[in-house]
Amino acid sequence: MNLSFFDQFMSPSLMGIPLILVAMLYPTLLFTSSNNRWIPNRLSTLLAWLLHLITKQLMLPLNQKSHKWALILTSLMMLLLSINLLGLLPYTFTPTTQLSMNMALAFPLWLATLLTGLRNQPSISLGHLLPEGTPTPLIPALIMIETTSLLIRPLALGVRLTANLTAGHLLIQLISTATIVLLPIMPSISMLTMLILLLLTLLEVAVAMIQAYVFVLLLSLYLQENT
């Protein structure tokens, strides 16, 4: 029974073929047919408004040099948002519950922001490792602490996203299992747990959106430090 709770985090396969490869073809369904209108329907209008809002919020604290990252950050935000929300549907697999995928997203982008700072403003980027006015005896210790905190950033990004989504999915499965088990024994308690399950599902929808935004927002803040 304990292992079955974690089966939802295993990548499903059919005849030995991982279905995640099939799921990766989903974005091709979003390609619209040729049309002489720039925005053909209301769904496209809503999507364009959402993209504009996300881009505006992400680029607001950044300077002009960082605006060339707008396409990357907005695309990452939409990718994480889509995966997190689609993973809440029944009988689906959530790739962002895998630490390997989150680290594959976090580490290259964090490294890109770090290398951008070292190339454009090396003295300022290295200056973050030693706060101004530090007493001389504390300089070696502070450099080691700041370097460690700098190198642990991609790990924190990946673990935060993985832990929040994994915990939410486990809670949903535990409460849904309790609801089914209690239904023939104590129907009133089962209805109460079902209400809790509904509220928890709404909370997980909010968590899925917030975690996608926090992931991209922290990357934009790392970019702000290095540009």
PDB file of N, CA and C in Angstrom, residues 59 63-72 119-120 223:
ATOM      1  N   MET A  59       9.225  41.239 -16.364  1.00  0.00           N
ATOM      2  CA  MET A  59      10.199  42.214 -16.831  1.00  0.00           C
ATOM      3  C   MET A  59      10.181  43.509 -16.034  1.00  0.00           C
ATOM      4  N   ASN A  63      16.189  45.546 -15.759  1.00  0.00           N
ATOM      5  CA  ASN A  63      16.597  46.690 -16.565  1.00  0.00           C
ATOM      6  C   ASN A  63      16.475  46.368 -18.052  1.00  0.00           C
ATOM      7  N   GLN A  64      16.824  47.330 -18.883  1.00  0.00           N
ATOM      8  CA  GLN A  64      16.624  47.186 -20.319  1.00  0.00           C
ATOM      9  C   GLN A  64      17.464  46.061 -20.918  1.00  0.00           C
ATOM     10  N   LYS A  65      18.667  45.853 -20.373  1.00  0.00           N
ATOM     11  CA  LYS A  65      19.540  44.807 -20.914  1.00  0.00           C
ATOM     12  C   LYS A  65      18.960  43.413 -20.701  1.00  0.00           C
ATOM     13  N   SER A  66      18.176  43.253 -19.664  1.00  0.00           N
ATOM     14  CA  SER A  66      17.630  41.928 -19.345  1.00  0.00           C
ATOM     15  C   SER A  66      16.378  41.598 -20.144  1.00  0.00           C
ATOM     16  N   HIS A  67      15.839  42.558 -20.880  1.00  0.00           N
ATOM     17  CA  HIS A  67      14.595  42.313 -21.594  1.00  0.00           C
ATOM     18  C   HIS A  67      14.767  41.337 -22.753  1.00  0.00           C
ATOM     19  N   LYS A  68      15.999  41.069 -23.159  1.00  0.00           N
ATOM     20  CA  LYS A  68      16.216  40.078 -24.206  1.00  0.00           C
ATOM     21  C   LYS A  68      15.914  38.659 -23.697  1.00  0.00           C
ATOM     22  N   TRP A  69      15.792  38.502 -22.387  1.00  0.00           N
ATOM     23  CA  TRP A  69      15.432  37.218 -21.788  1.00  0.00           C
ATOM     24  C   TRP A  69      13.914  37.031 -21.700  1.00  0.00           C
ATOM     25  N   ALA A  70      13.153  37.969 -22.183  1.00  0.00           N
ATOM     26  CA  ALA A  70      11.694  37.922 -22.022  1.00  0.00           C
ATOM     27  C   ALA A  70      11.092  36.668 -22.647  1.00  0.00           C
ATOM     28  N   LEU A  71      11.540  36.303 -23.840  1.00  0.00           N
ATOM     29  CA  LEU A  71      10.979  35.137 -24.524  1.00  0.00           C
ATOM     30  C   LEU A  71      11.288  33.856 -23.755  1.00  0.00           C
ATOM     31  N   ILE A  72      12.521  33.736 -23.250  1.00  0.00           N
ATOM     32  CA  ILE A  72      12.907  32.521 -22.513  1.00  0.00           C
ATOM     33  C   ILE A  72      12.106  32.394 -21.228  1.00  0.00           C
ATOM     34  N   ARG A 119      30.674  37.777 -17.478  1.00  0.00           N
ATOM     35  CA  ARG A 119      31.170  38.312 -18.744  1.00  0.00           C
ATOM     36  C   ARG A 119      30.965  39.816 -18.843  1.00  0.00           C
ATOM     37  N   ASN A 120      29.810  40.317 -18.423  1.00  0.00           N
ATOM     38  CA  ASN A 120      29.494  41.734 -18.603  1.00  0.00           C
ATOM     39  C   ASN A 120      30.013  42.621 -17.478  1.00  0.00           C
ATOM     40  N   LEU A 223      18.932  36.936 -12.572  1.00  0.00           N
ATOM     41  CA  LEU A 223      19.354  37.668 -13.766  1.00  0.00           C
ATOM     42  C   LEU A 223      19.553  39.136 -13.446  1.00  0.00           C
TER      43      LEU A 223
END
